[in-house]
Amino acid sequence: MSATKVAPQAQLDEFLAQSKASSFLDPAFAAFMDEHDPLKHLRSEFVIPTRGQIAPGADRADESCIYFCGNSLGLLPKTVSRYVNEELQVWGEAGVNGHFNHRFGRPWVRIEETVQEQSARLVGAKKEEVAVMNTLTSNLHTLFAAFYTPTAERHKVLIESKAFPSDHYAIESQIRWHKLDPKDSLICQEPREGEFLLRTEDILETIEKHGHEIAVVAFSGIQFYTGQYFEMEKITKAAQAKGCIVGWDLAHAAGNVPVQLHDWNVDFACWCSYKYLNSGPGGIASIFVHERHANSLDRNRLAGWWGHDKATRFDMVNVFKPMPGAAGFQHSNPSVLTTTALLGSLSVFEMTTMQEMRAKSYLLTGYLYHLLMNEISRDVLDIITPADPEQRGCQLSLVFKRGKMMDIFEGLAARAIIGDERKPDVIRVAPTPLYSRFEDVRKFVTELKELIAEIYN
Ligand SMILES: *Cc1c(COP(=O)(O)O)cnc(C)c1O
């Protein structure tokens, strides 16, 4: 399995021949794929809940559950427990001295630096372009404060019509903050009648038509509901050609697909770390500010002491001198426990690369896609996520027809299979490449077929 652009189906067909299994649903095929998976050793870096823990009373209680919800909250890497416990130990033993004198070599006064370079690598950024800080929605506000500077001619923001609610609320409130009305200043890109996905050509057409009055284009890299991976580079380029600033919310893209923020010339981006980055509930978030902005003082920014020059931070002189790079956008001293949790989680990512993960993800989600399309009737299920693997990450969004989604969801839960439901009719499943197996995908589809036979009969 190498990082090729061969369609996953062609690769899967070849592996089927090599495995000598009778079909894709034959356990021998999944076993062959897991055996030859170059990332298989990473699964043991995680704590995987058992069937008994997830569905009390389930048979085979000690077997691991099937966890396809890494798009919402990634599983616990074992290193995270160790690192966080070490911080508690230092706090207990050293109190305030832990800021400077730390027996595990992570003095709190510079804790954010321990995760900066690895975070930057994951999103194709230079180290100085990334700061690990705050939480996602707060960071979106922080970045809008610096980058959304509406004028009479250029005051609009272009977003997806089905943006994640928090992003929609944040951006609407930013527009009002400037005493503008979202009715005039917010453009929501709608899918075509009867479609779920946004077509790149339609987004580009909006940019072409309204670009001169758009201040900021703010999309998600991967759409949380449909799993669509937008053509980030193309959209960024087209919008910048019209003079717009382009920002991306990478909540569902970071740790999922190999983005190249610096090379794609993105203006700003933000993401959380508790989804594909496995740093734990409410984990610390990150921002990207392209170096051409990060080192410029032309933009006003919301300031705080942690963005101030380190050499004089504790002199308390009250003359703000920002640190170079994205670090100059920080406000507060960061949460050490969540930063250290992220450090533990990133240490697993350091054992591989986004390219290797993407290569496995292609096959794993490609396998899921193939089985669902071939084993289950279109009368029961549709997949709204793009069929083209270049336009999606791990996640597939399954539409269950005839009002049966909740029955299926509860049936899966009783079998210790975790995805997540989005009303009215979608279940999202994301086999993440760090800890999911081909056998998990095979079992999922096998069990789903049984459930469908019961529920739809
Ligand atoms: C998960 C997610 C959020 C959540 O925001 P928090 O500030 O972390 O609560 C926001 N936006 C998008 C696009 C998300 O996927």
CSV table of C-alpha atoms and ligand atoms in Angstrom, one decimal:
chain,number,residue,atom,x,y,z
A,1,MET,CA,0.0,0.0,0.0
A,2,SER,CA,1.7,3.1,-1.1
A,3,ALA,CA,0.7,6.7,-1.5
A,4,THR,CA,-0.5,6.5,-5.0
A,5,LYS,CA,-3.4,8.2,-6.7
A,6,VAL,CA,-4.7,5.0,-8.2
A,7,ALA,CA,-8.5,4.8,-7.5
A,8,PRO,CA,-9.0,2.8,-4.4
A,9,GLN,CA,-11.3,0.4,-6.2
A,10,ALA,CA,-8.6,-0.7,-8.6
A,11,GLN,CA,-6.2,-1.2,-5.7
A,12,LEU,CA,-8.9,-3.2,-3.8
A,13,ASP,CA,-9.5,-5.4,-6.8
A,14,GLU,CA,-5.8,-6.2,-6.9
A,15,PHE,CA,-5.6,-7.0,-3.2
A,16,LEU,CA,-8.6,-9.2,-3.5
A,17,ALA,CA,-6.8,-11.3,-6.2
A,18,GLN,CA,-3.7,-11.4,-4.0
A,19,SER,CA,-5.6,-12.4,-0.9
A,20,LYS,CA,-7.2,-15.3,-2.6
A,21,ALA,CA,-10.3,-14.5,-0.6
A,22,SER,CA,-13.6,-15.4,-2.2
A,23,SER,CA,-15.2,-11.9,-2.0
A,24,PHE,CA,-14.7,-8.5,-0.3
A,25,LEU,CA,-17.0,-9.7,2.5
A,26,ASP,CA,-15.0,-12.8,3.1
A,27,PRO,CA,-13.2,-12.4,6.5
A,28,ALA,CA,-10.0,-13.6,4.8
A,29,PHE,CA,-10.0,-10.5,2.7
A,30,ALA,CA,-10.1,-8.1,5.7
A,31,ALA,CA,-7.6,-10.3,7.5
A,32,PHE,CA,-5.2,-10.0,4.5
A,33,MET,CA,-5.6,-6.2,4.4
A,34,ASP,CA,-5.0,-5.8,8.1
A,35,GLU,CA,-2.0,-8.1,7.9
A,36,HIS,CA,-0.4,-5.9,5.1
A,37,ASP,CA,-1.4,-2.6,6.6
A,38,PRO,CA,1.8,-0.6,7.2
A,39,LEU,CA,0.1,1.4,10.0
A,40,LYS,CA,-1.3,-1.7,11.8
A,41,HIS,CA,1.0,-1.2,14.8
A,42,LEU,CA,-0.5,2.2,15.6
A,43,ARG,CA,-3.8,0.7,16.8
A,44,SER,CA,-2.1,-0.5,20.0
A,45,GLU,CA,-1.2,3.2,20.8
A,46,PHE,CA,-4.9,3.8,21.6
A,47,VAL,CA,-7.3,2.8,24.4
A,48,ILE,CA,-10.2,1.2,22.5
A,49,PRO,CA,-13.5,0.8,24.4
A,50,THR,CA,-14.8,-2.7,24.7
A,51,ARG,CA,-18.2,-3.9,23.5
A,52,GLY,CA,-19.2,-4.4,27.2
A,53,GLN,CA,-18.3,-0.8,28.0
A,54,ILE,CA,-20.2,0.7,25.1
A,55,ALA,CA,-23.2,-1.6,25.2
A,56,PRO,CA,-23.6,-3.1,28.7
A,57,GLY,CA,-25.0,-6.7,28.3
A,58,ALA,CA,-23.6,-7.2,24.8
A,59,ASP,CA,-22.0,-10.6,24.1
A,60,ARG,CA,-18.3,-10.9,23.5
A,61,ALA,CA,-18.0,-8.1,26.2
A,62,ASP,CA,-14.2,-8.0,26.1
A,63,GLU,CA,-13.8,-7.5,22.4
A,64,SER,CA,-13.2,-4.0,21.1
A,65,CYS,CA,-16.2,-2.0,19.9
A,66,ILE,CA,-16.3,-0.6,16.4
A,67,TYR,CA,-15.5,3.0,16.8
A,68,PHE,CA,-16.3,5.1,13.7
A,69,CYS,CA,-16.7,8.4,15.5
A,70,GLY,CA,-13.2,9.9,15.3
A,71,ASN,CA,-14.8,12.7,13.3
A,72,SER,CA,-16.5,13.8,16.5
A,73,LEU,CA,-14.2,12.7,19.3
A,74,GLY,CA,-11.0,10.7,18.6
A,75,LEU,CA,-10.0,7.9,20.9
A,76,LEU,CA,-7.6,8.2,23.8
A,77,PRO,CA,-3.9,7.7,22.9
A,78,LYS,CA,-2.1,5.9,25.7
A,79,THR,CA,0.6,8.6,25.7
A,80,VAL,CA,-1.9,11.2,26.6
A,81,SER,CA,-2.7,9.6,30.0
A,82,ARG,CA,1.0,9.4,30.8
A,83,TYR,CA,1.8,13.0,29.8
A,84,VAL,CA,-1.2,14.5,31.6
A,85,ASN,CA,-0.4,12.5,34.7
A,86,GLU,CA,3.2,13.8,34.6
A,87,GLU,CA,1.9,17.4,34.6
A,88,LEU,CA,-0.3,16.7,37.6
A,89,GLN,CA,2.7,15.2,39.3
A,90,VAL,CA,4.8,18.3,38.6
A,91,TRP,CA,2.0,20.6,39.8
A,92,GLY,CA,1.8,18.6,43.0
A,93,GLU,CA,5.5,18.5,43.6
A,94,ALA,CA,6.6,21.9,42.4
A,95,GLY,CA,3.6,24.2,42.4
A,96,VAL,CA,4.4,27.5,40.6
A,97,ASN,CA,8.0,26.4,40.0
A,98,GLY,CA,6.7,24.1,37.3
A,99,HIS,CA,6.6,27.1,35.1
A,100,PHE,CA,10.4,27.2,34.9
A,101,ASN,CA,11.6,24.0,36.5
A,102,HIS,CA,10.0,20.9,35.2
A,103,ARG,CA,11.4,17.5,35.8
A,104,PHE,CA,10.0,16.1,32.5
A,105,GLY,CA,11.6,19.0,30.5
A,106,ARG,CA,8.4,20.8,29.6
A,107,PRO,CA,8.4,24.1,31.6
A,108,TRP,CA,4.9,25.5,31.4
A,109,VAL,CA,6.1,29.0,30.5
A,110,ARG,CA,6.9,27.6,27.0
A,111,ILE,CA,4.4,24.7,26.9
A,112,GLU,CA,2.8,25.8,23.6
A,113,GLU,CA,6.2,25.5,21.8
A,114,THR,CA,6.2,21.8,22.4
A,115,VAL,CA,3.3,21.3,20.0
A,116,GLN,CA,3.9,24.1,17.5
A,117,GLU,CA,6.2,22.4,15.0
A,118,GLN,CA,4.3,19.1,14.8
A,119,SER,CA,1.0,20.9,14.5
A,120,ALA,CA,2.4,22.9,11.6
A,121,ARG,CA,3.6,19.8,9.8
A,122,LEU,CA,0.1,18.3,9.9
A,123,VAL,CA,-1.3,21.2,7.9
A,124,GLY,CA,1.6,21.9,5.6
A,125,ALA,CA,2.6,25.2,7.4
A,126,LYS,CA,5.8,26.7,8.5
A,127,LYS,CA,6.3,26.5,12.3
A,128,GLU,CA,6.0,30.3,12.7
A,129,GLU,CA,2.7,30.3,10.9
A,130,VAL,CA,0.9,28.2,13.6
A,131,ALA,CA,-0.1,29.0,17.1
A,132,VAL,CA,-1.8,26.5,19.4
A,133,MET,CA,-4.3,28.4,21.5
A,134,ASN,CA,-7.9,28.8,22.7
A,135,THR,CA,-10.7,26.8,21.3
A,136,LEU,CA,-12.0,26.7,17.8
A,137,THR,CA,-14.9,29.2,17.8
A,138,SER,CA,-12.9,31.7,19.8
A,139,ASN,CA,-10.2,31.4,17.3
A,140,LEU,CA,-12.6,32.0,14.4
A,141,HIS,CA,-13.6,35.2,16.2
A,142,THR,CA,-9.9,36.1,16.8
A,143,LEU,CA,-9.1,35.7,13.2
A,144,PHE,CA,-12.1,37.5,12.0
A,145,ALA,CA,-11.2,40.4,14.3
A,146,ALA,CA,-7.9,40.7,12.4
A,147,PHE,CA,-9.1,39.8,8.8
A,148,TYR,CA,-12.6,41.0,8.5
A,149,THR,CA,-12.3,44.7,7.9
A,150,PRO,CA,-15.4,45.6,5.9
A,151,THR,CA,-15.6,48.8,3.8
A,152,ALA,CA,-18.5,50.3,2.0
A,153,GLU,CA,-17.6,48.5,-1.2
A,154,ARG,CA,-16.3,45.3,0.2
A,155,HIS,CA,-18.2,44.1,3.2
A,156,LYS,CA,-19.6,40.7,2.4
A,157,VAL,CA,-18.6,37.3,3.8
A,158,LEU,CA,-19.2,34.1,1.7
A,159,ILE,CA,-19.9,30.9,3.6
A,160,GLU,CA,-21.5,27.6,2.9
A,161,SER,CA,-25.3,27.6,3.4
A,162,LYS,CA,-24.9,24.5,5.7
A,163,ALA,CA,-21.9,25.8,7.6
A,164,PHE,CA,-21.4,24.2,11.1
A,165,PRO,CA,-23.8,26.2,13.3
A,166,SER,CA,-21.1,27.6,15.5
A,167,ASP,CA,-19.3,29.1,12.4
A,168,HIS,CA,-22.5,30.5,11.1
A,169,TYR,CA,-23.3,32.2,14.4
A,170,ALA,CA,-19.8,33.5,14.9
A,171,ILE,CA,-19.7,35.0,11.4
A,172,GLU,CA,-23.1,36.5,11.6
A,173,SER,CA,-22.2,38.1,14.9
A,174,GLN,CA,-19.0,39.5,13.4
A,175,ILE,CA,-21.0,41.1,10.7
A,176,ARG,CA,-23.3,42.7,13.3
A,177,TRP,CA,-20.3,43.7,15.4
A,178,HIS,CA,-19.4,46.0,12.5
A,179,LYS,CA,-22.9,47.4,12.6
A,180,LEU,CA,-23.8,45.6,9.3
A,181,ASP,CA,-26.7,43.4,8.6
A,182,PRO,CA,-26.2,39.8,7.7
A,183,LYS,CA,-29.1,40.2,5.2
A,184,ASP,CA,-26.9,42.4,3.1
A,185,SER,CA,-23.4,41.2,4.1
A,186,LEU,CA,-23.7,37.4,4.3
A,187,ILE,CA,-23.7,35.3,1.2
A,188,CYS,CA,-24.6,31.6,1.8
A,189,GLN,CA,-23.6,29.3,-1.1
A,190,GLU,CA,-26.4,26.9,-1.6
A,191,PRO,CA,-26.3,23.5,-3.3
A,192,ARG,CA,-28.4,23.1,-6.5
A,193,GLU,CA,-32.0,22.0,-6.1
A,194,GLY,CA,-32.1,18.4,-5.0
A,195,GLU,CA,-28.4,18.2,-4.4
A,196,PHE,CA,-26.4,18.0,-1.1
A,197,LEU,CA,-22.9,18.8,-2.3
A,198,LEU,CA,-21.6,22.2,-3.4
A,199,ARG,CA,-20.2,22.1,-6.9
A,200,THR,CA,-16.8,23.9,-7.2
A,201,GLU,CA,-18.0,25.5,-10.4
A,202,ASP,CA,-20.9,27.1,-8.5
A,203,ILE,CA,-18.6,28.4,-5.8
A,204,LEU,CA,-16.3,29.9,-8.4
A,205,GLU,CA,-19.2,31.5,-10.2
A,206,THR,CA,-20.3,33.2,-7.0
A,207,ILE,CA,-16.7,34.4,-6.5
A,208,GLU,CA,-16.5,35.7,-10.0
A,209,LYS,CA,-19.8,37.5,-9.7
A,210,HIS,CA,-19.6,38.9,-6.2
A,211,GLY,CA,-15.8,38.8,-5.5
A,212,HIS,CA,-15.4,42.5,-5.7
A,213,GLU,CA,-17.8,43.0,-2.7
A,214,ILE,CA,-16.6,40.0,-0.7
A,215,ALA,CA,-14.2,40.8,2.2
A,216,VAL,CA,-13.7,37.2,3.4
A,217,VAL,CA,-14.4,33.7,2.0
A,218,ALA,CA,-14.8,31.4,4.9
A,219,PHE,CA,-15.5,27.7,4.3
A,220,SER,CA,-14.8,24.5,6.1
A,221,GLY,CA,-12.1,22.3,4.5
A,222,ILE,CA,-14.3,19.2,4.9
A,223,GLN,CA,-18.0,19.7,5.3
A,224,PHE,CA,-19.1,18.2,8.6
A,225,TYR,CA,-22.4,16.9,7.4
A,226,THR,CA,-21.7,15.6,3.9
A,227,GLY,CA,-18.0,14.8,4.3
A,228,GLN,CA,-17.2,16.8,1.1
A,229,TYR,CA,-13.6,17.9,0.9
A,230,PHE,CA,-13.7,21.2,-0.9
A,231,GLU,CA,-11.1,22.1,-3.6
A,232,MET,CA,-9.3,24.4,-1.2
A,233,GLU,CA,-6.4,25.4,-3.5
A,234,LYS,CA,-8.7,26.3,-6.4
A,235,ILE,CA,-11.2,28.2,-4.3
A,236,THR,CA,-8.4,30.1,-2.5
A,237,LYS,CA,-6.8,31.1,-5.7
A,238,ALA,CA,-10.0,32.3,-7.4
A,239,ALA,CA,-11.1,34.3,-4.4
A,240,GLN,CA,-7.7,35.9,-3.9
A,241,ALA,CA,-7.6,36.9,-7.5
A,242,LYS,CA,-10.7,38.9,-6.8
A,243,GLY,CA,-9.0,40.6,-3.8
A,244,CYS,CA,-10.8,38.5,-1.1
A,245,ILE,CA,-9.2,37.2,2.1
A,246,VAL,CA,-9.6,33.4,2.3
A,247,GLY,CA,-9.9,31.5,5.6
A,248,TRP,CA,-10.6,27.8,6.2
A,249,ASP,CA,-12.1,26.0,9.2
A,250,LEU,CA,-10.2,22.7,9.2
A,251,ALA,CA,-12.1,21.1,12.1
A,252,HIS,CA,-12.8,18.0,9.9
A,253,ALA,CA,-9.7,18.2,7.8
A,254,ALA,CA,-6.8,18.5,10.3
A,255,GLY,CA,-5.4,15.0,10.8
A,256,ASN,CA,-7.7,13.6,8.1
A,257,VAL,CA,-6.4,14.9,4.8
A,258,PRO,CA,-2.9,16.3,3.9
A,259,VAL,CA,-3.6,20.0,3.3
A,260,GLN,CA,-0.8,22.4,2.3
A,261,LEU,CA,-1.8,25.8,3.9
A,262,HIS,CA,1.4,27.6,3.1
A,263,ASP,CA,1.9,26.4,-0.5
A,264,TRP,CA,-1.8,27.0,-1.2
A,265,ASN,CA,-1.3,30.6,0.0
A,266,VAL,CA,-4.2,30.4,2.4
A,267,ASP,CA,-4.6,33.6,4.4
A,268,PHE,CA,-5.8,32.1,7.7
A,269,ALA,CA,-7.2,28.9,9.1
A,270,CYS,CA,-8.3,27.4,12.4
A,271,TRP,CA,-9.0,23.9,13.7
A,272,CYS,CA,-9.8,22.0,16.8
A,273,SER,CA,-7.8,19.0,18.1
A,274,TYR,CA,-10.4,16.7,19.6
A,275,LYS,CA,-11.7,15.2,16.3
A,276,TYR,CA,-9.2,13.5,14.1
A,277,LEU,CA,-6.3,14.8,16.2
A,278,ASN,CA,-7.4,12.8,19.3
A,279,SER,CA,-6.4,15.3,22.0
A,280,GLY,CA,-9.5,14.8,24.2
A,281,PRO,CA,-12.8,16.5,24.8
A,282,GLY,CA,-12.5,20.3,24.7
A,283,GLY,CA,-8.9,20.1,23.6
A,284,ILE,CA,-6.8,23.1,22.7
A,285,ALA,CA,-7.2,24.5,19.2
A,286,SER,CA,-4.9,26.1,16.6
A,287,ILE,CA,-4.6,28.9,14.2
A,288,PHE,CA,-2.7,29.4,10.9
A,289,VAL,CA,-1.8,32.8,9.7
A,290,HIS,CA,0.2,33.0,6.5
A,291,GLU,CA,3.6,34.5,7.1
A,292,ARG,CA,2.9,37.5,4.9
A,293,HIS,CA,0.2,38.5,7.4
A,294,ALA,CA,1.7,37.1,10.5
A,295,ASN,CA,4.8,39.3,10.3
A,296,SER,CA,2.9,42.4,9.3
A,297,LEU,CA,1.6,44.9,11.8
A,298,ASP,CA,-0.8,46.4,9.3
A,299,ARG,CA,-3.8,44.6,10.7
A,300,ASN,CA,-5.2,45.3,14.1
A,301,ARG,CA,-5.3,42.2,16.2
A,302,LEU,CA,-6.9,41.4,19.5
A,303,ALA,CA,-3.9,41.4,21.8
A,304,GLY,CA,-3.0,39.7,25.0
A,305,TRP,CA,0.2,39.2,27.0
A,306,TRP,CA,0.9,35.7,25.5
A,307,GLY,CA,1.2,37.3,22.1
A,308,HIS,CA,3.8,39.8,23.4
A,309,ASP,CA,7.5,39.5,22.8
A,310,LYS,CA,8.8,36.8,25.1
A,311,ALA,CA,12.0,38.6,26.2
A,312,THR,CA,10.0,41.4,27.8
A,313,ARG,CA,6.7,39.6,28.6
A,314,PHE,CA,7.3,39.6,32.3
A,315,ASP,CA,8.6,43.2,32.5
A,316,MET,CA,5.0,44.4,32.5
A,317,VAL,CA,5.8,47.5,30.6
A,318,ASN,CA,2.4,47.9,28.8
A,319,VAL,CA,3.8,48.6,25.4
A,320,PHE,CA,2.6,45.8,23.2
A,321,LYS,CA,5.2,44.3,21.0
A,322,PRO,CA,3.9,41.2,19.2
A,323,MET,CA,6.0,38.1,18.7
A,324,PRO,CA,6.7,37.4,15.1
A,325,GLY,CA,4.4,34.9,13.4
A,326,ALA,CA,1.1,33.4,14.5
A,327,ALA,CA,2.4,33.4,18.1
A,328,GLY,CA,1.8,37.1,18.1
A,329,PHE,CA,-2.0,36.4,17.9
A,330,GLN,CA,-2.1,34.5,21.3
A,331,HIS,CA,-4.0,36.0,24.2
A,332,SER,CA,-3.6,33.9,27.3
A,333,ASN,CA,-1.2,31.5,28.8
A,334,PRO,CA,-2.5,28.2,27.5
A,335,SER,CA,-4.1,25.3,29.3
A,336,VAL,CA,-1.1,23.1,30.2
A,337,LEU,CA,-3.3,20.0,30.6
A,338,THR,CA,-4.9,20.2,27.2
A,339,THR,CA,-1.7,21.3,25.5
A,340,THR,CA,0.1,18.3,27.0
A,341,ALA,CA,-2.7,16.0,25.9
A,342,LEU,CA,-2.2,17.3,22.4
A,343,LEU,CA,1.5,16.7,22.7
A,344,GLY,CA,0.8,13.1,23.6
A,345,SER,CA,-1.6,12.7,20.7
A,346,LEU,CA,0.8,14.3,18.2
A,347,SER,CA,3.5,11.8,19.3
A,348,VAL,CA,1.4,9.1,17.6
A,349,PHE,CA,1.2,11.2,14.4
A,350,GLU,CA,4.9,11.5,14.5
A,351,MET,CA,5.2,7.7,14.0
A,352,THR,CA,3.7,8.2,10.5
A,353,THR,CA,3.0,10.9,7.9
A,354,MET,CA,-0.2,12.4,6.6
A,355,GLN,CA,0.6,10.9,3.2
A,356,GLU,CA,0.8,7.4,4.7
A,357,MET,CA,-2.4,7.9,6.6
A,358,ARG,CA,-4.1,9.2,3.5
A,359,ALA,CA,-3.0,6.2,1.5
A,360,LYS,CA,-4.5,3.8,4.1
A,361,SER,CA,-7.6,6.0,4.5
A,362,TYR,CA,-8.2,5.9,0.7
A,363,LEU,CA,-8.3,2.1,0.9
A,364,LEU,CA,-10.2,1.8,4.2
A,365,THR,CA,-13.0,4.3,3.3
A,366,GLY,CA,-12.9,3.0,-0.3
A,367,TYR,CA,-13.5,-0.5,1.1
A,368,LEU,CA,-16.4,0.8,3.2
A,369,TYR,CA,-17.9,2.6,0.2
A,370,HIS,CA,-17.6,-0.5,-2.0
A,371,LEU,CA,-19.3,-2.8,0.5
A,372,LEU,CA,-22.1,-0.4,1.3
A,373,MET,CA,-22.8,0.3,-2.4
A,374,ASN,CA,-22.7,-3.4,-3.4
A,375,GLU,CA,-24.2,-5.1,-0.3
A,376,ILE,CA,-27.1,-2.7,0.5
A,377,SER,CA,-30.0,-1.7,-1.7
A,378,ARG,CA,-30.5,1.9,-2.8
A,379,ASP,CA,-34.1,1.6,-1.5
A,380,VAL,CA,-32.6,1.6,2.0
A,381,LEU,CA,-29.4,3.6,1.8
A,382,ASP,CA,-27.7,6.4,-0.1
A,383,ILE,CA,-24.3,7.9,0.4
A,384,ILE,CA,-24.2,11.6,0.1
A,385,THR,CA,-20.4,11.9,0.5
A,386,PRO,CA,-18.7,12.3,-2.9
A,387,ALA,CA,-17.9,9.0,-4.7
A,388,ASP,CA,-14.6,10.6,-5.8
A,389,PRO,CA,-12.0,9.8,-3.1
A,390,GLU,CA,-10.2,13.0,-3.9
A,391,GLN,CA,-13.3,14.9,-2.7
A,392,ARG,CA,-13.7,13.2,0.7
A,393,GLY,CA,-11.7,12.2,3.8
A,394,CYS,CA,-12.4,9.3,6.1
A,395,GLN,CA,-16.0,10.0,6.6
A,396,LEU,CA,-19.0,8.7,4.7
A,397,SER,CA,-22.5,10.2,5.4
A,398,LEU,CA,-25.2,7.5,5.0
A,399,VAL,CA,-28.8,8.5,4.4
A,400,PHE,CA,-31.3,5.9,5.7
A,401,LYS,CA,-34.6,6.1,3.9
A,402,ARG,CA,-38.2,5.7,4.9
A,403,GLY,CA,-37.7,7.4,8.4
A,404,LYS,CA,-35.7,4.5,9.8
A,405,MET,CA,-32.4,6.2,10.6
A,406,MET,CA,-33.0,6.3,14.4
A,407,ASP,CA,-33.9,2.6,14.5
A,408,ILE,CA,-30.7,1.8,12.6
A,409,PHE,CA,-28.7,4.1,14.8
A,410,GLU,CA,-30.0,2.5,18.0
A,411,GLY,CA,-29.6,-0.9,16.6
A,412,LEU,CA,-25.9,-0.2,15.9
A,413,ALA,CA,-25.4,1.2,19.3
A,414,ALA,CA,-26.8,-2.0,20.9
A,415,ARG,CA,-24.2,-3.9,18.9
A,416,ALA,CA,-21.5,-1.6,20.2
A,417,ILE,CA,-21.0,0.1,16.9
A,418,ILE,CA,-20.5,3.9,17.3
A,419,GLY,CA,-21.1,6.4,14.5
A,420,ASP,CA,-23.1,9.5,15.0
A,421,GLU,CA,-26.6,10.6,13.9
A,422,ARG,CA,-27.5,13.9,12.3
A,423,LYS,CA,-31.3,14.4,12.0
A,424,PRO,CA,-33.4,13.8,10.0
A,425,ASP,CA,-31.8,10.8,8.3
A,426,VAL,CA,-28.0,10.7,8.3
A,427,ILE,CA,-25.5,8.5,10.1
A,428,ARG,CA,-21.9,9.5,9.8
A,429,VAL,CA,-19.2,6.9,9.9
A,430,ALA,CA,-15.5,7.6,9.8
A,431,PRO,CA,-13.1,4.7,9.9
A,432,THR,CA,-10.0,6.7,10.9
A,433,PRO,CA,-6.7,5.2,9.7
A,434,LEU,CA,-4.7,5.3,12.9
A,435,TYR,CA,-6.9,2.8,14.8
A,436,SER,CA,-9.5,1.3,12.5
A,437,ARG,CA,-9.1,-2.0,10.8
A,438,PHE,CA,-10.4,-3.5,7.6
A,439,GLU,CA,-12.0,-6.1,9.8
A,440,ASP,CA,-14.0,-3.3,11.6
A,441,VAL,CA,-15.3,-2.2,8.2
A,442,ARG,CA,-16.3,-5.7,7.2
A,443,LYS,CA,-18.0,-6.4,10.5
A,444,PHE,CA,-19.8,-3.1,10.4
A,445,VAL,CA,-21.3,-3.8,7.0
A,446,THR,CA,-22.1,-7.4,8.0
A,447,GLU,CA,-23.9,-6.3,11.1
A,448,LEU,CA,-25.6,-3.4,9.3
A,449,LYS,CA,-27.0,-5.9,6.8
A,450,GLU,CA,-28.5,-8.0,9.6
A,451,LEU,CA,-30.0,-4.9,11.1
A,452,ILE,CA,-31.5,-3.7,7.9
A,453,ALA,CA,-33.1,-7.1,7.3
A,454,GLU,CA,-34.7,-6.8,10.8
A,455,ILE,CA,-35.8,-3.2,10.5
A,456,TYR,CA,-36.8,-2.8,6.9
A,457,ASN,CA,-38.0,-6.5,6.4
B,1,LIG,C1,-16.5,20.7,15.6
B,1,LIG,C2,-16.7,22.0,15.0
B,1,LIG,C3,-16.8,23.2,15.7
B,1,LIG,C4,-16.8,23.1,17.2
B,1,LIG,O1,-16.4,24.4,17.8
B,1,LIG,P1,-15.8,24.5,19.3
B,1,LIG,O2,-15.5,25.9,19.4
B,1,LIG,O3,-14.7,23.6,19.3
B,1,LIG,O4,-16.9,24.1,20.2
B,1,LIG,C5,-16.9,24.4,15.0
B,1,LIG,N1,-16.9,24.4,13.7
B,1,LIG,C6,-16.8,23.3,12.9
B,1,LIG,C7,-16.7,23.4,11.4
B,1,LIG,C8,-16.7,22.1,13.6
B,1,LIG,O5,-16.6,21.0,12.8
